[in-house]
């Protein structure tokens, strides 16, 4: 069974750093990209970017470029997104999703979400 | 960036109704269009990919159509579990933008 299991909720202060994770299981982790999606409170879904676990190539939405960094540890089938300096506007639910690059180009399995709260 | 515009932004309907949600792309995205269902506190769920292909396990009352810049999601015979927010997303070119969502509520 394909699963993406994300790390737990986090409460941080502005200016702090954070890394959240997404662990894949039940499939070949390096055969699918991982996408990250943000949902701010009361708002819609926003595509942040994606990373290829096979070669670590990543590309970001311009809205997130330079503010977050995506990474992967292939040895433990885990993808990460990290912030070096959080802002209050980063308060959101973050989802990872498995991304099929060829053919359908869709996102077929999703993690349960990680709630990040940034508040002083 | 490719802009995705969904309409309506909200919709009230009754169990058993047929509803249609529209998604328009600012540029042609051929058929690289996905539809997701999202319920509060849950992960988004893929319903339709490639504009009209039903994801495995999704009930056949859901259907999608369109190509180029205009797409529709139709739900026949609404069931209680269908009340949720629906998003379209283009995966033609990065950034893979979503529509703003359509909240489907019980009338």
XYZ file of C-alpha atoms in Angstrom:
227
model
C 0.000 0.000 0.000
C 1.386 3.384 -1.039
C 1.648 5.778 1.883
C 3.101 9.208 2.499
C 3.397 9.925 6.203
C 4.245 13.441 7.278
C 5.803 14.699 10.470
C 3.706 16.209 13.226
C 2.404 19.690 13.852
C 4.892 22.400 14.725
C 4.613 25.688 16.611
C 7.452 28.108 15.984
C 8.358 31.751 16.502
C 9.114 34.182 13.674
C 12.753 33.976 12.646
C 13.147 30.341 13.721
C 14.082 27.550 11.374
C 12.057 24.439 10.638
C 12.208 21.236 8.644
C 9.190 19.028 8.074
C 9.249 15.590 6.516
C 7.334 13.235 4.277
C 8.174 9.515 4.343
C 7.134 7.354 1.436
C 6.465 3.638 1.622
C 4.889 0.913 -0.470
C 6.514 2.016 -3.735
C 9.882 2.748 -5.316
C 10.646 6.117 -3.731
C 13.091 7.224 -6.414
C 10.658 6.513 -9.267
C 8.306 9.394 -8.430
C 8.860 13.035 -7.655
C 7.573 14.624 -4.443
C 5.521 17.802 -4.635
C 4.805 20.157 -1.746
C 1.542 22.111 -1.465
C 0.574 24.849 0.972
C -2.877 25.706 2.285
C -3.105 28.816 4.383
C -6.039 29.080 6.835
C -9.263 29.588 4.918
C -7.463 29.659 1.563
C -6.929 27.370 -1.390
C -4.141 25.029 -2.413
C -0.832 26.467 -3.650
C 1.862 24.467 -5.459
C 5.208 25.179 -3.815
C 7.532 23.069 -5.900
C 8.783 19.546 -6.474
C 11.862 17.434 -6.108
C 13.099 14.354 -7.896
C 14.400 11.856 -5.312
C 16.421 10.120 -7.992
C 18.774 12.990 -8.841
C 17.773 15.639 -6.274
C 16.702 18.061 -9.016
C 14.105 20.508 -7.761
C 12.100 23.383 -9.110
C 10.063 25.890 -7.199
C 7.137 28.179 -7.749
C 8.395 31.775 -8.014
C 6.240 32.523 -4.975
C 8.353 30.161 -2.864
C 11.768 30.343 -4.558
C 14.392 31.474 -2.068
C 12.123 31.073 0.944
C 11.987 27.287 1.218
C 14.405 24.494 0.370
C 13.365 21.002 -0.638
C 15.579 18.017 -0.073
C 15.533 14.237 0.017
C 17.244 11.445 1.924
C 16.969 8.445 -0.359
C 18.378 6.100 2.276
C 15.228 6.523 4.378
C 12.710 7.337 1.617
C 12.039 10.757 3.066
C 11.533 14.180 1.538
C 11.837 17.433 3.406
C 10.957 21.061 3.090
C 12.751 23.558 5.280
C 12.689 27.196 6.206
C 15.711 29.065 7.578
C 13.677 32.003 8.850
C 9.976 31.516 9.395
C 7.470 34.311 9.069
C 3.948 34.565 10.442
C 2.684 34.242 6.875
C 4.143 30.707 6.755
C 1.361 29.572 9.079
C -0.390 26.923 7.031
C -1.051 23.261 6.440
C 1.600 21.694 4.243
C 0.982 18.594 2.159
C 3.353 16.376 0.259
C 2.152 14.393 -2.720
C 3.560 11.757 -5.038
C 4.005 13.233 -8.495
C 3.968 11.211 -11.693
C 6.165 13.119 -14.138
C 5.622 11.096 -17.292
C 2.300 10.351 -18.992
C -0.425 11.575 -16.646
C 1.628 14.156 -14.713
C -0.712 13.901 -11.785
C -0.470 13.708 -7.982
C -2.009 10.415 -6.982
C -1.143 9.942 -3.305
C -0.992 12.608 -0.645
C 0.346 12.866 2.869
C -1.973 13.675 5.750
C -0.576 17.180 6.121
C 1.645 18.988 8.620
C 0.255 22.042 10.375
C 2.836 24.765 10.906
C 1.958 27.647 13.204
C 4.289 30.633 13.378
C 3.474 33.039 16.161
C 5.327 35.208 18.609
C 2.320 31.406 -14.934
C -0.829 29.706 -16.163
C -3.873 31.052 -14.321
C -6.685 28.649 -13.486
C -10.137 30.089 -12.890
C -12.872 27.958 -11.375
C -16.550 28.733 -11.273
C -18.607 28.920 -9.265
C -16.596 29.588 -6.110
C -19.409 28.058 -4.066
C -22.415 25.967 -4.862
C -25.405 24.725 -2.876
C -27.036 21.496 -3.953
C -29.127 18.646 -2.624
C -28.460 14.939 -2.374
C -29.342 13.399 -5.715
C -28.622 16.560 -7.744
C -26.281 16.795 -10.701
C -23.650 19.534 -10.445
C -21.063 20.900 -12.819
C -17.929 22.846 -11.939
C -15.988 24.704 -14.602
C -12.266 25.395 -14.798
C -10.677 27.696 -17.371
C -6.956 27.998 -18.109
C -5.311 31.215 -19.258
C -3.349 29.277 -21.888
C -3.859 25.931 -23.528
C -2.878 23.099 -21.223
C -3.929 20.368 -23.688
C -5.321 17.681 -21.330
C -2.995 18.131 -18.356
C -5.816 18.883 -15.959
C -6.521 17.192 -12.632
C -9.477 17.421 -10.272
C -9.174 16.925 -6.514
C -11.674 16.657 -3.705
C -10.650 18.173 -0.379
C -12.415 17.777 2.932
C -11.430 19.657 6.110
C -8.712 17.885 8.046
C -8.094 15.376 5.257
C -5.573 15.041 2.465
C -6.729 16.115 -0.991
C -7.988 13.187 -3.023
C -7.342 12.756 -6.738
C -10.596 12.248 -8.639
C -9.783 12.823 -12.308
C -6.512 13.109 -14.209
C -5.709 13.858 -17.826
C -8.952 15.859 -17.907
C -11.261 12.870 -18.171
C -9.683 9.721 -16.688
C -11.254 8.513 -13.476
C -8.726 7.639 -10.785
C -8.951 4.054 -9.588
C -11.493 3.639 -6.815
C -13.370 6.868 -7.525
C -17.129 6.387 -8.031
C -18.379 6.592 -11.598
C -20.768 9.446 -10.740
C -17.708 11.690 -11.110
C -16.691 12.590 -14.643
C -14.452 15.124 -16.326
C -14.274 16.604 -19.789
C -12.541 19.268 -21.814
C -9.230 20.117 -23.419
C -7.228 23.185 -24.282
C -8.494 25.912 -21.979
C -11.946 24.773 -20.865
C -12.755 21.889 -18.518
C -15.656 20.623 -16.460
C -16.147 18.308 -13.515
C -19.600 16.762 -13.271
C -20.989 14.901 -10.300
C -24.134 12.913 -10.997
C -26.542 12.002 -8.212
C -24.780 13.795 -5.361
C -24.151 11.730 -2.277
C -23.736 13.070 1.277
C -20.015 12.285 1.196
C -19.518 14.493 -1.890
C -19.926 17.753 -0.014
C -16.405 19.145 -0.024
C -14.190 21.645 -1.827
C -13.083 20.785 -5.349
C -9.936 22.056 -7.038
C -8.671 21.866 -10.562
C -4.925 21.893 -11.207
C -2.919 22.175 -14.392
C 0.246 20.132 -14.747
C 1.127 21.364 -18.226
C 3.849 23.710 -17.042
C 5.430 24.732 -13.759
C 4.334 26.247 -11.488
C 1.516 23.719 -11.428
C -1.257 26.118 -10.493
C -4.562 25.294 -8.828
C -7.907 26.911 -9.310
C -9.231 28.836 -6.335
C -11.585 26.027 -5.361
C -15.326 25.401 -5.440
C -17.025 24.741 -2.129
C -19.963 22.394 -2.564
C -22.446 22.734 0.270
C -25.660 21.015 1.202
C -28.780 22.988 0.355
